[in-house]
mmCIF file of C-alpha atoms and ligand atoms in Angstrom:
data_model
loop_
_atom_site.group_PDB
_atom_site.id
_atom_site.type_symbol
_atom_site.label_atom_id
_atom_site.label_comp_id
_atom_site.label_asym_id
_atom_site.label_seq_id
_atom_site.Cartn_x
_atom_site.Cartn_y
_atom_site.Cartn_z
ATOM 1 C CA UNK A 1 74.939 30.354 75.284
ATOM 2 C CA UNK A 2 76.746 33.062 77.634
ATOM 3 C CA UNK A 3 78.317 33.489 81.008
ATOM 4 C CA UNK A 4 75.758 34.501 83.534
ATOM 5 C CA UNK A 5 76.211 36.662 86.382
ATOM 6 C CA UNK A 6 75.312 34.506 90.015
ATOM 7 C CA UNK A 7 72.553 35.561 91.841
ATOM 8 C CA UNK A 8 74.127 36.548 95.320
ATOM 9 C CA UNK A 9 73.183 35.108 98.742
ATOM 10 C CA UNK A 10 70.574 37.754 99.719
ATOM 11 C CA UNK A 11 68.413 37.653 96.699
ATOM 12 C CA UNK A 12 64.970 36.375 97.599
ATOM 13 C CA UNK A 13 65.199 33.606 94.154
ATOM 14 C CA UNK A 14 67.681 31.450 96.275
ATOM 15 C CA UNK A 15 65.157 31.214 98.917
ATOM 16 C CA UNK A 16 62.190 30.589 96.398
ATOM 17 C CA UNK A 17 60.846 26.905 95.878
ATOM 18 C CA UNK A 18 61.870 26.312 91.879
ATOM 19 C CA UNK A 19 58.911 24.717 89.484
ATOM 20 C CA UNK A 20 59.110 21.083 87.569
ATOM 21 C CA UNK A 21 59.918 21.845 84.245
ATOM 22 C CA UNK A 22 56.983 20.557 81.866
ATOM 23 C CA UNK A 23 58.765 20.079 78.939
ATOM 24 C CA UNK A 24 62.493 20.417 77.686
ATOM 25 C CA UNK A 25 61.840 23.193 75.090
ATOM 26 C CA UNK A 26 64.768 25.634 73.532
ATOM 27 C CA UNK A 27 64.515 27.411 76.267
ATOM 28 C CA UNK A 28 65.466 24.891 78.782
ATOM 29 C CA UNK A 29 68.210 23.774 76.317
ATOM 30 C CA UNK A 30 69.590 27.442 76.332
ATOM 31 C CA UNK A 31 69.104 27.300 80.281
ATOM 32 C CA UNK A 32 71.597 24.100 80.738
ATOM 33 C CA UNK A 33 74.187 25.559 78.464
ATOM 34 C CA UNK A 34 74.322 28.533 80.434
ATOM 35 C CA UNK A 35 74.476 26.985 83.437
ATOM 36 C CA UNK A 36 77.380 24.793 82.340
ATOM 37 C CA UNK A 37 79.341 27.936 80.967
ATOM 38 C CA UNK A 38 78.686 29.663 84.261
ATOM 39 C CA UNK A 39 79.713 27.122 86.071
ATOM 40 C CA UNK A 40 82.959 26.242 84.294
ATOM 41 C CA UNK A 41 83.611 30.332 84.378
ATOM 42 C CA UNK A 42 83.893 30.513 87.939
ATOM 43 C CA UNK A 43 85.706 27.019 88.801
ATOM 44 C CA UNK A 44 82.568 25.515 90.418
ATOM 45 C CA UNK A 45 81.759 22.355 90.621
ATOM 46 C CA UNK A 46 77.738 22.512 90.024
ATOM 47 C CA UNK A 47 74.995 25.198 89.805
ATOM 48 C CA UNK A 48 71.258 25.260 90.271
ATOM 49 C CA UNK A 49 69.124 27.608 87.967
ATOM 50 C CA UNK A 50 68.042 30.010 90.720
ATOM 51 C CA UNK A 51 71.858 30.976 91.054
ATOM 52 C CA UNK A 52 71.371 32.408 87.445
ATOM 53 C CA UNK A 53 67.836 34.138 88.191
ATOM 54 C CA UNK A 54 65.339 31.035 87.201
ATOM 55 C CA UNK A 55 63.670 29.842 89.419
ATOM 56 C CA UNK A 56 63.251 25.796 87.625
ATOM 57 C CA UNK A 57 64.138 22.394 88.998
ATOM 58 C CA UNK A 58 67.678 22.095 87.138
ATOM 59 C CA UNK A 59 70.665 21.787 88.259
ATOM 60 C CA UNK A 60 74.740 20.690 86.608
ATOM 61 C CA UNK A 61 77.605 18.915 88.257
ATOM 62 C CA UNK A 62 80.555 17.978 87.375
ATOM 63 C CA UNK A 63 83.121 16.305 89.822
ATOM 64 C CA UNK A 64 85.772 16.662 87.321
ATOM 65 C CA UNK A 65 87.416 20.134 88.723
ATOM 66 C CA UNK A 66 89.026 21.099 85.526
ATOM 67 C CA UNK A 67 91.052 18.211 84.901
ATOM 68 C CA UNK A 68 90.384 16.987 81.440
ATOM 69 C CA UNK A 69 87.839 15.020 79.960
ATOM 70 C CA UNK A 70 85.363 17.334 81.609
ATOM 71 C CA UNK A 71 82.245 15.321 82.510
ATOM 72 C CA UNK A 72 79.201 17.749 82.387
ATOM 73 C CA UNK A 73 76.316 16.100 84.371
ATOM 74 C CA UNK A 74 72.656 17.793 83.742
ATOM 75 C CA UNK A 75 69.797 17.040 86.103
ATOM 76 C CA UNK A 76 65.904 18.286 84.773
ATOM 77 C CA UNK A 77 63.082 17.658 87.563
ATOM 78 C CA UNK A 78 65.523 15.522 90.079
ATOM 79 C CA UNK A 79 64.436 13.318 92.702
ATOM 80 C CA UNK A 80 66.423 11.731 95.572
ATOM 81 C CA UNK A 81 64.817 8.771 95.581
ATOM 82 C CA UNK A 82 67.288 7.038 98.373
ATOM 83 C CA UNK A 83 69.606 8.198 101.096
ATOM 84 C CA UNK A 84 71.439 6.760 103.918
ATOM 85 C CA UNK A 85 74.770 7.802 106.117
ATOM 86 C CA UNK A 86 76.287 10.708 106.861
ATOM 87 C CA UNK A 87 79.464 12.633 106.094
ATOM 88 C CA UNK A 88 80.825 16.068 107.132
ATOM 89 C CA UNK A 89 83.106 17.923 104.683
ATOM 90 C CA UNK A 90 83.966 21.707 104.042
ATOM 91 C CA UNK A 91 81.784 23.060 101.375
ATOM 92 C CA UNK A 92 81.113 26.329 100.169
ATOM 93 C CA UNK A 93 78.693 28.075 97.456
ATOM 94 C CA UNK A 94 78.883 29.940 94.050
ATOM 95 C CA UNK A 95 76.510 32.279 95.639
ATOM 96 C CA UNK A 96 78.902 32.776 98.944
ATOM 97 C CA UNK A 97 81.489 33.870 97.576
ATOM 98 C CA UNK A 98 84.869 32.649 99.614
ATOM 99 C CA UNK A 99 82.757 31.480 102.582
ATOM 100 C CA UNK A 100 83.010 27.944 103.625
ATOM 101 C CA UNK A 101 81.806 25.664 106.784
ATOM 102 C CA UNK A 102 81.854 22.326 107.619
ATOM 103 C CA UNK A 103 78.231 20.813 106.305
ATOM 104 C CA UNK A 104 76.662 17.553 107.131
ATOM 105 C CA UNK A 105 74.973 15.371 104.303
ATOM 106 C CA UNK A 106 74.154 12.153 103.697
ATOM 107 C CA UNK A 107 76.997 9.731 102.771
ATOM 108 C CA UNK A 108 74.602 7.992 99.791
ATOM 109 C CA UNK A 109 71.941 9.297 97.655
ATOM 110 C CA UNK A 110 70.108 8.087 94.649
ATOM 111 C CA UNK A 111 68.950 10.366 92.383
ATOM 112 C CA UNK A 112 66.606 9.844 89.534
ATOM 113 C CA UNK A 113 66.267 13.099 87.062
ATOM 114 C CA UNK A 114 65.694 13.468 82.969
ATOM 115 C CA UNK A 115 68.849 14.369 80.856
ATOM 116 C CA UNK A 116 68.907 17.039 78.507
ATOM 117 C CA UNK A 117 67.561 14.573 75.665
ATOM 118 C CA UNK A 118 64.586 13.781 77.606
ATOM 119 C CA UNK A 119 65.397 10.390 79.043
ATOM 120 C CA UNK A 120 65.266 9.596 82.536
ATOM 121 C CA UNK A 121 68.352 8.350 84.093
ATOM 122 C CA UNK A 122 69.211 7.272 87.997
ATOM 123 C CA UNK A 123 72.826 8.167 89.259
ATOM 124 C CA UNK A 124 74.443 6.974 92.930
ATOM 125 C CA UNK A 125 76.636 9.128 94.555
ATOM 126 C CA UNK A 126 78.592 7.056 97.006
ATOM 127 C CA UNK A 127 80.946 7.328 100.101
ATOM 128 C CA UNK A 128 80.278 11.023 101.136
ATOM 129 C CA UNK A 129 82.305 12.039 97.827
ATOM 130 C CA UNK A 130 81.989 14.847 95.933
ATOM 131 C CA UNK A 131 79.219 14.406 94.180
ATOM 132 C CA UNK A 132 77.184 12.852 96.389
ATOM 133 C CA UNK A 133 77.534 16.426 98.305
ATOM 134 C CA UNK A 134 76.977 18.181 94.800
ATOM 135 C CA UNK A 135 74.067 16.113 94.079
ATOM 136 C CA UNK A 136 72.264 17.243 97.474
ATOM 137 C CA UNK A 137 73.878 21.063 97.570
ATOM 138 C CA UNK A 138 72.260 21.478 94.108
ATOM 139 C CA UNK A 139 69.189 19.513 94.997
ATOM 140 C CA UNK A 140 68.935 21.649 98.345
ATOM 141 C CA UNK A 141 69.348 25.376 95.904
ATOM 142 C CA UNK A 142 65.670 23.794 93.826
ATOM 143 C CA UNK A 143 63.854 23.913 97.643
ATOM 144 C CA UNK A 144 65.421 27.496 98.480
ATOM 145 C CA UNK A 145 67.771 25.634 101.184
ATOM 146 C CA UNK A 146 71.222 26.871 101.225
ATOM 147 C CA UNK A 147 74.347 25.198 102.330
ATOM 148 C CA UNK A 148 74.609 28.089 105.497
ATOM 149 C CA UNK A 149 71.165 26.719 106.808
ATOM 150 C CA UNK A 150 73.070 23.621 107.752
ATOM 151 C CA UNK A 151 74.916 24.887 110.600
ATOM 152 C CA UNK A 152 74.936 23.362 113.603
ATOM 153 C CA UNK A 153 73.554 26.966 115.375
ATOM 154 C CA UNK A 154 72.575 30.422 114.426
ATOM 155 C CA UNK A 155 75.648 31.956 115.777
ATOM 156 C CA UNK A 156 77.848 29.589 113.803
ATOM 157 C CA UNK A 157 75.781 30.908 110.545
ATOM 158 C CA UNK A 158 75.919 34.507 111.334
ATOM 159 C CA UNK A 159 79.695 34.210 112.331
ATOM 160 C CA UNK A 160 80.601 32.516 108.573
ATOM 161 C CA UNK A 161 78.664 35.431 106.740
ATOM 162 C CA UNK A 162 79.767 38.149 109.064
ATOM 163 C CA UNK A 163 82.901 37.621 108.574
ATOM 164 C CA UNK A 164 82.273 38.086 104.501
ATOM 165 C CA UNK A 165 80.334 41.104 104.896
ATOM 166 C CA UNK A 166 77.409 39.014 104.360
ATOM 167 C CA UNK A 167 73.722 39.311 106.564
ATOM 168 C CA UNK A 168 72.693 37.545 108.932
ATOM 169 C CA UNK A 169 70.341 34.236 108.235
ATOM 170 C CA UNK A 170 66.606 34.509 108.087
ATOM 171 C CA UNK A 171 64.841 33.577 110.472
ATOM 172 C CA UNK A 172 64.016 29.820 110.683
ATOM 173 C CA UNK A 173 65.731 28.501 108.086
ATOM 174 C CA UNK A 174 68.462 26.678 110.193
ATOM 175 C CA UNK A 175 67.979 22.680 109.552
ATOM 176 C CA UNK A 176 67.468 20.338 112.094
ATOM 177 C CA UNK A 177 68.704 17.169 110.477
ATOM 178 C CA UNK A 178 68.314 14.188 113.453
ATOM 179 C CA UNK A 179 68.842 11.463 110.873
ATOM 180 C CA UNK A 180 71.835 12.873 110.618
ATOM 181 C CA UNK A 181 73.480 13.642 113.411
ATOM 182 C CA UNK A 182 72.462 10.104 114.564
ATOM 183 C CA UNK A 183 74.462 8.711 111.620
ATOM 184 C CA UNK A 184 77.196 11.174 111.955
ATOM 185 C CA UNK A 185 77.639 9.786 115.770
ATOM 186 C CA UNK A 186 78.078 6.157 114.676
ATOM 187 C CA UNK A 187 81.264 6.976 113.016
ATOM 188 C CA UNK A 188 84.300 6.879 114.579
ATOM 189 C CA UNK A 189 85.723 9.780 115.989
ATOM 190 C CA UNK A 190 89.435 8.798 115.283
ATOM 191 C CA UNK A 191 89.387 7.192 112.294
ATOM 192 C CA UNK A 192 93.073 6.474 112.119
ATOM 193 C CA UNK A 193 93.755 9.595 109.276
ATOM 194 C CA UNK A 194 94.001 12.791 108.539
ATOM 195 C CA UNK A 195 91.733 14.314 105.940
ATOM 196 C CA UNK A 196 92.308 17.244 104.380
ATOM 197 C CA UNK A 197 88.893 19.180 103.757
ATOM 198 C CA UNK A 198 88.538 20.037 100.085
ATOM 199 C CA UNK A 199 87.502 23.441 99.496
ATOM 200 C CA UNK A 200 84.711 23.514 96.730
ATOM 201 C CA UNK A 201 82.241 26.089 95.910
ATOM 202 C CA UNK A 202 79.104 24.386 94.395
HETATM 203 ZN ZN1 ZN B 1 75.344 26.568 96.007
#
């Protein structure tokens, strides 16, 4: 098991479409383990397998953010099976490094996905929290959709990687996301406190 380097925004796996995995062999086993020392290496709190170069449906969380017991979460051939609200929270990326913008996702998924041993498990993340954003960040990396492409324009996009050094968003890839948006405009615009955005690369 070893630290892998992260594939950097710019990299054509990140925009590639990652394969099922048919069967969790050694080499998938060697796969999560990296992933999980990679991720705990660099303070993140999940990575997809095309961040370290393969391009396969896995992806780790965990939520924990270095506070002990660590709580390593593995996901092999995930599905988002439900999905409903919407939330807006600060979020960066592994593969951005120190670039961060406000992203909208769903408040609630359901995801169903095969642990490391094989056995298929369903997990909720609730309330807009952390890992309910994980949980669709990492599910987005498996589709070649990165958090950037959830913008709310082009110029917004191009401004966040800009000012990183970073270039410019392809063509097309910006979301349009109207079950969102509608969700988003339900909530309250005032909702009577201050929250402080979390900065998290994932
Ligand atoms: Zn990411």
């Amino acid at each position: 098991m070893s630290i892998k380097k992260i594939v950097p925004y710019g990299n054509e796996v990140l925009r590639k479409k990652s394969k099922e995995v048919s069967k969790i062999s050694k080499k998938i086993q060697t796969l999560v383990h990296d992933l999980l020392d990679t991720m705990y290496a660099n303070n993140g709190v999940g990575l997809a397998a095309p961040q370290i170069g393969e391009n396969l449906r896995v992806f780790v969380i965990d939520v924990s953010t270095g506070k002990e017991p660590l709580n390593p979460l593995v996901f092999i051939n995930p599905k988002i099976i439900q999905k409903s609200g919407a939330c807006s929270s600060y979020e960066g990326c592994l593969s951005f490094p120190e670039a961060y913008t406000d992203v909208k996702r769903y408040a609630y998924v359901k995801v169903k996905a095969l642990g490391l041993n094989g056995k298929p498990f369903i997990m909720e993340g609730h309330d807009g929290s952390l890992l309910a954003r994980a949980i669709q960040h990492e599910f987005d990396h498996l589709d070649g959709i990165l958090f950037i492409d959830h913008c709310r324009s082009e110029f917004e996009a191009n401004r966040i990687l800009h000012e990183k050094g970073l270039q410019s968003i392809e063509e097309d890839k910006l979301l349009s996301e109207p079950e969102i948006e509608e969700a988003l405009a339900d909530i309250p615009s005032n909702p009577g406190e201050t929250v402080v955005p979390e900065k998290k690369e994932v």
